[in-house]
C-alpha positions as protocol buffer text, in pm:
chain_id: "A"
residue {
  index: 1
  type: MET
  ca { x: -760 y: 7505 z: -1539 }
}
residue {
  index: 2
  type: LEU
  ca { x: -423 y: 7338 z: -1485 }
}
residue {
  index: 3
  type: ARG
  ca { x: -301 y: 7640 z: -1288 }
}
residue {
  index: 4
  type: ARG
  ca { x: -600 y: 7609 z: -1056 }
}
residue {
  index: 5
  type: LEU
  ca { x: -548 y: 7234 z: -1008 }
}
residue {
  index: 6
  type: LEU
  ca { x: -173 y: 7260 z: -949 }
}
residue {
  index: 7
  type: PRO
  ca { x: -191 y: 7414 z: -597 }
}
residue {
  index: 8
  type: VAL
  ca { x: -463 y: 7168 z: -498 }
}
residue {
  index: 9
  type: THR
  ca { x: -257 y: 6877 z: -631 }
}
residue {
  index: 10
  type: VAL
  ca { x: 57 y: 6993 z: -452 }
}
residue {
  index: 11
  type: ALA
  ca { x: -136 y: 7046 z: -129 }
}
residue {
  index: 12
  type: GLY
  ca { x: -290 y: 6700 z: -164 }
}
residue {
  index: 13
  type: LEU
  ca { x: 49 y: 6540 z: -223 }
}
residue {
  index: 14
  type: LEU
  ca { x: 196 y: 6721 z: 77 }
}
residue {
  index: 15
  type: ALA
  ca { x: -96 y: 6611 z: 295 }
}
residue {
  index: 16
  type: ALA
  ca { x: -62 y: 6254 z: 172 }
}
residue {
  index: 17
  type: SER
  ca { x: 311 y: 6262 z: 244 }
}
residue {
  index: 18
  type: VAL
  ca { x: 253 y: 6392 z: 595 }
}
residue {
  index: 19
  type: LEU
  ca { x: -12 y: 6126 z: 661 }
}
residue {
  index: 20
  type: ALA
  ca { x: 207 y: 5853 z: 515 }
}
residue {
  index: 21
  type: GLY
  ca { x: 501 y: 5965 z: 727 }
}
residue {
  index: 22
  type: TYR
  ca { x: 281 y: 5974 z: 1036 }
}
residue {
  index: 23
  type: ASN
  ca { x: 151 y: 5624 z: 961 }
}
residue {
  index: 24
  type: VAL
  ca { x: 504 y: 5492 z: 915 }
}
residue {
  index: 25
  type: VAL
  ca { x: 620 y: 5648 z: 1243 }
}
residue {
  index: 26
  type: PHE
  ca { x: 306 y: 5527 z: 1421 }
}
residue {
  index: 27
  type: ALA
  ca { x: 351 y: 5175 z: 1281 }
}
residue {
  index: 28
  type: GLN
  ca { x: 716 y: 5177 z: 1386 }
}
residue {
  index: 29
  type: GLU
  ca { x: 614 y: 5284 z: 1736 }
}
residue {
  index: 30
  type: ILE
  ca { x: 359 y: 5001 z: 1754 }
}
residue {
  index: 31
  type: THR
  ca { x: 616 y: 4752 z: 1622 }
}
residue {
  index: 32
  type: SER
  ca { x: 874 y: 4881 z: 1868 }
}
residue {
  index: 33
  type: ASP
  ca { x: 625 y: 4858 z: 2155 }
}
residue {
  index: 34
  type: ALA
  ca { x: 532 y: 4504 z: 2052 }
}
residue {
  index: 35
  type: LYS
  ca { x: 899 y: 4402 z: 2039 }
}
residue {
  index: 36
  type: ASN
  ca { x: 962 y: 4558 z: 2379 }
}
residue {
  index: 37
  type: LEU
  ca { x: 660 y: 4375 z: 2517 }
}
residue {
  index: 38
  type: ASP
  ca { x: 785 y: 4045 z: 2373 }
}
residue {
  index: 39
  type: GLN
  ca { x: 1130 y: 4105 z: 2519 }
}
residue {
  index: 40
  type: SER
  ca { x: 982 y: 4188 z: 2859 }
}
residue {
  index: 41
  type: ALA
  ca { x: 766 y: 3875 z: 2851 }
}
residue {
  index: 42
  type: ASN
  ca { x: 1065 y: 3664 z: 2749 }
}
residue {
  index: 43
  type: THR
  ca { x: 1267 y: 3811 z: 3034 }
}
residue {
  index: 44
  type: ILE
  ca { x: 993 y: 3712 z: 3279 }
}
residue {
  index: 45
  type: TRP
  ca { x: 975 y: 3358 z: 3136 }
}
residue {
  index: 46
  type: MET
  ca { x: 1353 y: 3318 z: 3155 }
}
residue {
  index: 47
  type: PHE
  ca { x: 1363 y: 3453 z: 3510 }
}
residue {
  index: 48
  type: GLY
  ca { x: 1095 y: 3203 z: 3608 }
}
residue {
  index: 49
  type: ALA
  ca { x: 1286 y: 2926 z: 3434 }
}
residue {
  index: 50
  type: PHE
  ca { x: 1602 y: 2997 z: 3632 }
}
residue {
  index: 51
  type: LEU
  ca { x: 1406 y: 3000 z: 3957 }
}
residue {
  index: 52
  type: VAL
  ca { x: 1273 y: 2654 z: 3872 }
}
residue {
  index: 53
  type: PHE
  ca { x: 1624 y: 2549 z: 3770 }
}
residue {
  index: 54
  type: PHE
  ca { x: 1750 y: 2627 z: 4120 }
}
residue {
  index: 55
  type: MET
  ca { x: 1501 y: 2375 z: 4255 }
}
residue {
  index: 56
  type: GLN
  ca { x: 1765 y: 2122 z: 4149 }
}
residue {
  index: 57
  type: ALA
  ca { x: 1988 y: 2253 z: 4425 }
}
residue {
  index: 58
  type: GLY
  ca { x: 1701 y: 2234 z: 4673 }
}
residue {
  index: 59
  type: PHE
  ca { x: 1626 y: 1872 z: 4588 }
}
residue {
  index: 60
  type: ALA
  ca { x: 1996 y: 1787 z: 4606 }
}
residue {
  index: 61
  type: PHE
  ca { x: 2040 y: 1936 z: 4954 }
}
residue {
  index: 62
  type: LEU
  ca { x: 1713 y: 1785 z: 5076 }
}
residue {
  index: 63
  type: GLY
  ca { x: 1808 y: 1436 z: 4966 }
}
residue {
  index: 64
  type: ALA
  ca { x: 2166 y: 1471 z: 5091 }
}
residue {
  index: 65
  type: GLY
  ca { x: 2034 y: 1549 z: 5436 }
}
residue {
  index: 66
  type: LEU
  ca { x: 1826 y: 1232 z: 5447 }
}
residue {
  index: 67
  type: ILE
  ca { x: 2086 y: 974 z: 5343 }
}
residue {
  index: 68
  type: ARG
  ca { x: 2410 y: 840 z: 5489 }
}
residue {
  index: 69
  type: ALA
  ca { x: 2719 y: 1060 z: 5459 }
}
residue {
  index: 70
  type: LYS
  ca { x: 2911 y: 805 z: 5251 }
}
residue {
  index: 71
  type: ASN
  ca { x: 2652 y: 832 z: 4970 }
}
residue {
  index: 72
  type: THR
  ca { x: 2616 y: 1210 z: 4968 }
}
residue {
  index: 73
  type: VAL
  ca { x: 2855 y: 1285 z: 4681 }
}
residue {
  index: 74
  type: ASN
  ca { x: 2706 y: 1009 z: 4469 }
}
residue {
  index: 75
  type: TYR
  ca { x: 2354 y: 1132 z: 4534 }
}
residue {
  index: 76
  type: MET
  ca { x: 2427 y: 1497 z: 4459 }
}
residue {
  index: 77
  type: THR
  ca { x: 2614 y: 1404 z: 4141 }
}
residue {
  index: 78
  type: LYS
  ca { x: 2313 y: 1208 z: 4020 }
}
residue {
  index: 79
  type: SER
  ca { x: 2083 y: 1496 z: 4112 }
}
residue {
  index: 80
  type: PHE
  ca { x: 2263 y: 1720 z: 3864 }
}
residue {
  index: 81
  type: LEU
  ca { x: 2323 y: 1454 z: 3601 }
}
residue {
  index: 82
  type: ASP
  ca { x: 1949 y: 1386 z: 3581 }
}
residue {
  index: 83
  type: PHE
  ca { x: 1902 y: 1749 z: 3478 }
}
residue {
  index: 84
  type: ALA
  ca { x: 2154 y: 1705 z: 3198 }
}
residue {
  index: 85
  type: MET
  ca { x: 1992 y: 1386 z: 3070 }
}
residue {
  index: 86
  type: ALA
  ca { x: 1633 y: 1509 z: 3098 }
}
residue {
  index: 87
  type: SER
  ca { x: 1710 y: 1840 z: 2926 }
}
residue {
  index: 88
  type: LEU
  ca { x: 1893 y: 1664 z: 2642 }
}
residue {
  index: 89
  type: SER
  ca { x: 1611 y: 1419 z: 2579 }
}
residue {
  index: 90
  type: PHE
  ca { x: 1350 y: 1695 z: 2610 }
}
residue {
  index: 91
  type: TRP
  ca { x: 1536 y: 1893 z: 2343 }
}
residue {
  index: 92
  type: ALA
  ca { x: 1553 y: 1595 z: 2109 }
}
residue {
  index: 93
  type: PHE
  ca { x: 1210 y: 1438 z: 2158 }
}
residue {
  index: 94
  type: GLY
  ca { x: 1016 y: 1571 z: 2455 }
}
residue {
  index: 95
  type: PHE
  ca { x: 935 y: 1923 z: 2339 }
}
residue {
  index: 96
  type: ALA
  ca { x: 802 y: 1789 z: 2009 }
}
residue {
  index: 97
  type: LEU
  ca { x: 590 y: 1521 z: 2175 }
}
residue {
  index: 98
  type: MET
  ca { x: 450 y: 1774 z: 2420 }
}
residue {
  index: 99
  type: TRP
  ca { x: 394 y: 2082 z: 2202 }
}
residue {
  index: 100
  type: GLY
  ca { x: 406 y: 1958 z: 1844 }
}
residue {
  index: 101
  type: THR
  ca { x: 104 y: 1916 z: 1617 }
}
residue {
  index: 102
  type: SER
  ca { x: -123 y: 1673 z: 1797 }
}
residue {
  index: 103
  type: ALA
  ca { x: -191 y: 1326 z: 1657 }
}
residue {
  index: 104
  type: LEU
  ca { x: -531 y: 1206 z: 1785 }
}
residue {
  index: 105
  type: GLY
  ca { x: -470 y: 1391 z: 2111 }
}
residue {
  index: 106
  type: ILE
  ca { x: -201 y: 1140 z: 2211 }
}
residue {
  index: 107
  type: ALA
  ca { x: 128 y: 1313 z: 2132 }
}
residue {
  index: 108
  type: GLY
  ca { x: 286 y: 1582 z: 1917 }
}
residue {
  index: 109
  type: THR
  ca { x: 444 y: 1490 z: 1585 }
}
residue {
  index: 110
  type: THR
  ca { x: 645 y: 1797 z: 1478 }
}
residue {
  index: 111
  type: ASN
  ca { x: 950 y: 2002 z: 1582 }
}
residue {
  index: 112
  type: PHE
  ca { x: 1179 y: 1718 z: 1690 }
}
residue {
  index: 113
  type: PHE
  ca { x: 1528 y: 1849 z: 1776 }
}
residue {
  index: 114
  type: LEU
  ca { x: 1366 y: 2196 z: 1755 }
}
residue {
  index: 115
  type: THR
  ca { x: 1404 y: 2183 z: 1377 }
}
residue {
  index: 116
  type: ASP
  ca { x: 1090 y: 2393 z: 1324 }
}
residue {
  index: 117
  type: ALA
  ca { x: 1183 y: 2647 z: 1588 }
}
residue {
  index: 118
  type: ALA
  ca { x: 1161 y: 3013 z: 1498 }
}
residue {
  index: 119
  type: LYS
  ca { x: 1450 y: 3220 z: 1624 }
}
residue {
  index: 120
  type: GLY
  ca { x: 1399 y: 3351 z: 1973 }
}
residue {
  index: 121
  type: GLN
  ca { x: 1054 y: 3268 z: 2102 }
}
residue {
  index: 122
  type: ASN
  ca { x: 1056 y: 2892 z: 2046 }
}
residue {
  index: 123
  type: TYR
  ca { x: 1386 y: 2861 z: 2231 }
}
residue {
  index: 124
  type: VAL
  ca { x: 1249 y: 3063 z: 2522 }
}
residue {
  index: 125
  type: ASP
  ca { x: 949 y: 2829 z: 2534 }
}
residue {
  index: 126
  type: TRP
  ca { x: 1180 y: 2528 z: 2528 }
}
residue {
  index: 127
  type: VAL
  ca { x: 1395 y: 2654 z: 2816 }
}
residue {
  index: 128
  type: PHE
  ca { x: 1090 y: 2728 z: 3029 }
}
residue {
  index: 129
  type: GLN
  ca { x: 935 y: 2387 z: 2963 }
}
residue {
  index: 130
  type: MET
  ca { x: 1267 y: 2204 z: 2991 }
}
residue {
  index: 131
  type: VAL
  ca { x: 1330 y: 2302 z: 3353 }
}
residue {
  index: 132
  type: PHE
  ca { x: 995 y: 2151 z: 3450 }
}
residue {
  index: 133
  type: ALA
  ca { x: 1080 y: 1828 z: 3268 }
}
residue {
  index: 134
  type: ALA
  ca { x: 1407 y: 1815 z: 3462 }
}
residue {
  index: 135
  type: THR
  ca { x: 1219 y: 1882 z: 3786 }
}
residue {
  index: 136
  type: ALA
  ca { x: 993 y: 1584 z: 3721 }
}
residue {
  index: 137
  type: ALA
  ca { x: 1306 y: 1373 z: 3673 }
}
residue {
  index: 138
  type: THR
  ca { x: 1484 y: 1487 z: 3988 }
}
residue {
  index: 139
  type: ILE
  ca { x: 1178 y: 1429 z: 4209 }
}
residue {
  index: 140
  type: VAL
  ca { x: 1251 y: 1058 z: 4171 }
}
residue {
  index: 141
  type: ALA
  ca { x: 1603 y: 1091 z: 4313 }
}
residue {
  index: 142
  type: GLY
  ca { x: 1509 y: 1071 z: 4680 }
}
residue {
  index: 143
  type: ALA
  ca { x: 1286 y: 767 z: 4635 }
}
residue {
  index: 144
  type: VAL
  ca { x: 1565 y: 553 z: 4489 }
}
residue {
  index: 145
  type: ALA
  ca { x: 1860 y: 706 z: 4675 }
}
residue {
  index: 146
  type: GLU
  ca { x: 2152 y: 482 z: 4780 }
}
residue {
  index: 147
  type: ARG
  ca { x: 2038 y: 178 z: 4581 }
}
residue {
  index: 148
  type: THR
  ca { x: 2039 y: 266 z: 4212 }
}
residue {
  index: 149
  type: LYS
  ca { x: 2324 y: 225 z: 3965 }
}
residue {
  index: 150
  type: THR
  ca { x: 2429 y: 537 z: 3779 }
}
residue {
  index: 151
  type: GLN
  ca { x: 2353 y: 385 z: 3437 }
}
residue {
  index: 152
  type: ALA
  ca { x: 1998 y: 295 z: 3538 }
}
residue {
  index: 153
  type: TYR
  ca { x: 1947 y: 636 z: 3698 }
}
residue {
  index: 154
  type: LEU
  ca { x: 2054 y: 819 z: 3383 }
}
residue {
  index: 155
  type: ALA
  ca { x: 1842 y: 590 z: 3166 }
}
residue {
  index: 156
  type: TYR
  ca { x: 1523 y: 666 z: 3358 }
}
residue {
  index: 157
  type: SER
  ca { x: 1608 y: 1040 z: 3356 }
}
residue {
  index: 158
  type: PHE
  ca { x: 1637 y: 1026 z: 2978 }
}
residue {
  index: 159
  type: MET
  ca { x: 1302 y: 845 z: 2947 }
}
residue {
  index: 160
  type: ILE
  ca { x: 1121 y: 1095 z: 3168 }
}
residue {
  index: 161
  type: GLY
  ca { x: 1241 y: 1387 z: 2958 }
}
residue {
  index: 162
  type: ALA
  ca { x: 1184 y: 1209 z: 2627 }
}
residue {
  index: 163
  type: ILE
  ca { x: 850 y: 1029 z: 2674 }
}
residue {
  index: 164
  type: ILE
  ca { x: 685 y: 1007 z: 3017 }
}
residue {
  index: 165
  type: TYR
  ca { x: 660 y: 1374 z: 3112 }
}
residue {
  index: 166
  type: PRO
  ca { x: 602 y: 1507 z: 2756 }
}
residue {
  index: 167
  type: VAL
  ca { x: 322 y: 1265 z: 2667 }
}
residue {
  index: 168
  type: TYR
  ca { x: 119 y: 1336 z: 2978 }
}
residue {
  index: 169
  type: GLY
  ca { x: 202 y: 1706 z: 2941 }
}
residue {
  index: 170
  type: HIS
  ca { x: 60 y: 1693 z: 2588 }
}
residue {
  index: 171
  type: TRP
  ca { x: -259 y: 1530 z: 2715 }
}
residue {
  index: 172
  type: VAL
  ca { x: -320 y: 1814 z: 2962 }
}
residue {
  index: 173
  type: TRP
  ca { x: -142 y: 2125 z: 2830 }
}
residue {
  index: 174
  type: GLY
  ca { x: -58 y: 2054 z: 2466 }
}
residue {
  index: 175
  type: GLY
  ca { x: -407 y: 2008 z: 2322 }
}
residue {
  index: 176
  type: GLY
  ca { x: -436 y: 1638 z: 2403 }
}
residue {
  index: 177
  type: TRP
  ca { x: -739 y: 1430 z: 2494 }
}
residue {
  index: 178
  type: LEU
  ca { x: -745 y: 1541 z: 2859 }
}
residue {
  index: 179
  type: GLY
  ca { x: -705 y: 1911 z: 2785 }
}
residue {
  index: 180
  type: ALA
  ca { x: -972 y: 2178 z: 2773 }
}
residue {
  index: 181
  type: ASP
  ca { x: -919 y: 2301 z: 2416 }
}
residue {
  index: 182
  type: ALA
  ca { x: -1032 y: 2008 z: 2203 }
}
residue {
  index: 183
  type: GLY
  ca { x: -998 y: 1710 z: 2429 }
}
residue {
  index: 184
  type: LEU
  ca { x: -1193 y: 1388 z: 2434 }
}
residue {
  index: 185
  type: LEU
  ca { x: -1334 y: 1456 z: 2779 }
}
residue {
  index: 186
  type: VAL
  ca { x: -1484 y: 1786 z: 2668 }
}
residue {
  index: 187
  type: SER
  ca { x: -1625 y: 1634 z: 2348 }
}
residue {
  index: 188
  type: ILE
  ca { x: -1825 y: 1378 z: 2548 }
}
residue {
  index: 189
  type: GLY
  ca { x: -1948 y: 1633 z: 2798 }
}
residue {
  index: 190
  type: LEU
  ca { x: -1708 y: 1563 z: 3085 }
}
residue {
  index: 191
  type: PRO
  ca { x: -1498 y: 1830 z: 3257 }
}
residue {
  index: 192
  type: ALA
  ca { x: -1145 y: 1870 z: 3128 }
}
residue {
  index: 193
  type: ALA
  ca { x: -839 y: 1798 z: 3338 }
}
residue {
  index: 194
  type: LYS
  ca { x: -722 y: 2101 z: 3535 }
}
residue {
  index: 195
  type: ASP
  ca { x: -362 y: 2151 z: 3634 }
}
residue {
  index: 196
  type: TYR
  ca { x: -250 y: 2437 z: 3853 }
}
residue {
  index: 197
  type: ALA
  ca { x: 118 y: 2527 z: 3814 }
}
residue {
  index: 198
  type: GLY
  ca { x: 223 y: 2173 z: 3725 }
}
residue {
  index: 199
  type: SER
  ca { x: 78 y: 1996 z: 4027 }
}
residue {
  index: 200
  type: GLY
  ca { x: -25 y: 1706 z: 3806 }
}
residue {
  index: 201
  type: VAL
  ca { x: 195 y: 1730 z: 3498 }
}
residue {
  index: 202
  type: VAL
  ca { x: 518 y: 1787 z: 3692 }
}
residue {
  index: 203
  type: HIS
  ca { x: 486 y: 1680 z: 4053 }
}
residue {
  index: 204
  type: ALA
  ca { x: 235 y: 1395 z: 4022 }
}
residue {
  index: 205
  type: VAL
  ca { x: 423 y: 1247 z: 3725 }
}
residue {
  index: 206
  type: GLY
  ca { x: 750 y: 1265 z: 3916 }
}
residue {
  index: 207
  type: GLY
  ca { x: 582 y: 1123 z: 4225 }
}
residue {
  index: 208
  type: PHE
  ca { x: 430 y: 825 z: 4046 }
}
residue {
  index: 209
  type: VAL
  ca { x: 761 y: 745 z: 3876 }
}
residue {
  index: 210
  type: ALA
  ca { x: 927 y: 770 z: 4218 }
}
residue {
  index: 211
  type: LEU
  ca { x: 669 y: 531 z: 4362 }
}
residue {
  index: 212
  type: ALA
  ca { x: 733 y: 283 z: 4081 }
}
residue {
  index: 213
  type: GLY
  ca { x: 1108 y: 314 z: 4129 }
}
residue {
  index: 214
  type: ALA
  ca { x: 1085 y: 261 z: 4504 }
}
residue {
  index: 215
  type: ALA
  ca { x: 868 y: -47 z: 4450 }
}
residue {
  index: 216
  type: VAL
  ca { x: 1129 y: -194 z: 4214 }
}
residue {
  index: 217
  type: VAL
  ca { x: 1446 y: -128 z: 4416 }
}
residue {
  index: 218
  type: GLY
  ca { x: 1288 y: -188 z: 4757 }
}
residue {
  index: 219
  type: PRO
  ca { x: 1367 y: -20 z: 5091 }
}
residue {
  index: 220
  type: ARG
  ca { x: 1712 y: 105 z: 5187 }
}
residue {
  index: 221
  type: ILE
  ca { x: 1916 y: -162 z: 5365 }
}
residue {
  index: 222
  type: GLY
  ca { x: 1956 y: -76 z: 5731 }
}
residue {
  index: 223
  type: LYS
  ca { x: 1705 y: 209 z: 5716 }
}
residue {
  index: 224
  type: TYR
  ca { x: 1400 y: 15 z: 5835 }
}
residue {
  index: 225
  type: ASN
  ca { x: 1346 y: -278 z: 6069 }
}
residue {
  index: 226
  type: ALA
  ca { x: 1182 y: -600 z: 5955 }
}
residue {
  index: 227
  type: ASP
  ca { x: 852 y: -496 z: 6114 }
}
């Protein structure tokens, strides 16, 4: 009886080993493909982030061409310093307020200073979102050009990256009360806020801050007549 079962047992063990080996190889191939897909997606996100980053140069040259020559260096310096301040504040506070666990749909409450960030993906997400926060900050530059002190300019850049842009971004993109996922508007039967490529979250926020800044500092001296 044992002699009859021995070949069957050996054959069964060999078949099981072959199947197990195939499953391991197949699982490794799937894992490898998934990793390659993640890496490819991250490459695309980073490439897009650097394209948005170079908008800083575009804004700097645009503004420099619209102001007096004596203020060009000052203006272009501020245009790059606002990126530094906005990115720093977005790292410390903004990313958490925008993408952290939502509190009543108002703002995020987790991942300040990227303390909860998993290696790799969370940092890619931060870089991609950070360049948009900096873009919102630099949109304001032209509206207050030639009549803003450096300290005040850096202070508002910090606030945009830390609070203004992230909070509204959370409302629309981060699961807040304006968003489509679980927002207040949807819960009461109203259509959710729609934002295409940052037209509201990035450009409208920067534009409204620019409008407020221009209203505070007033027109450029010598640029416009009294009428």
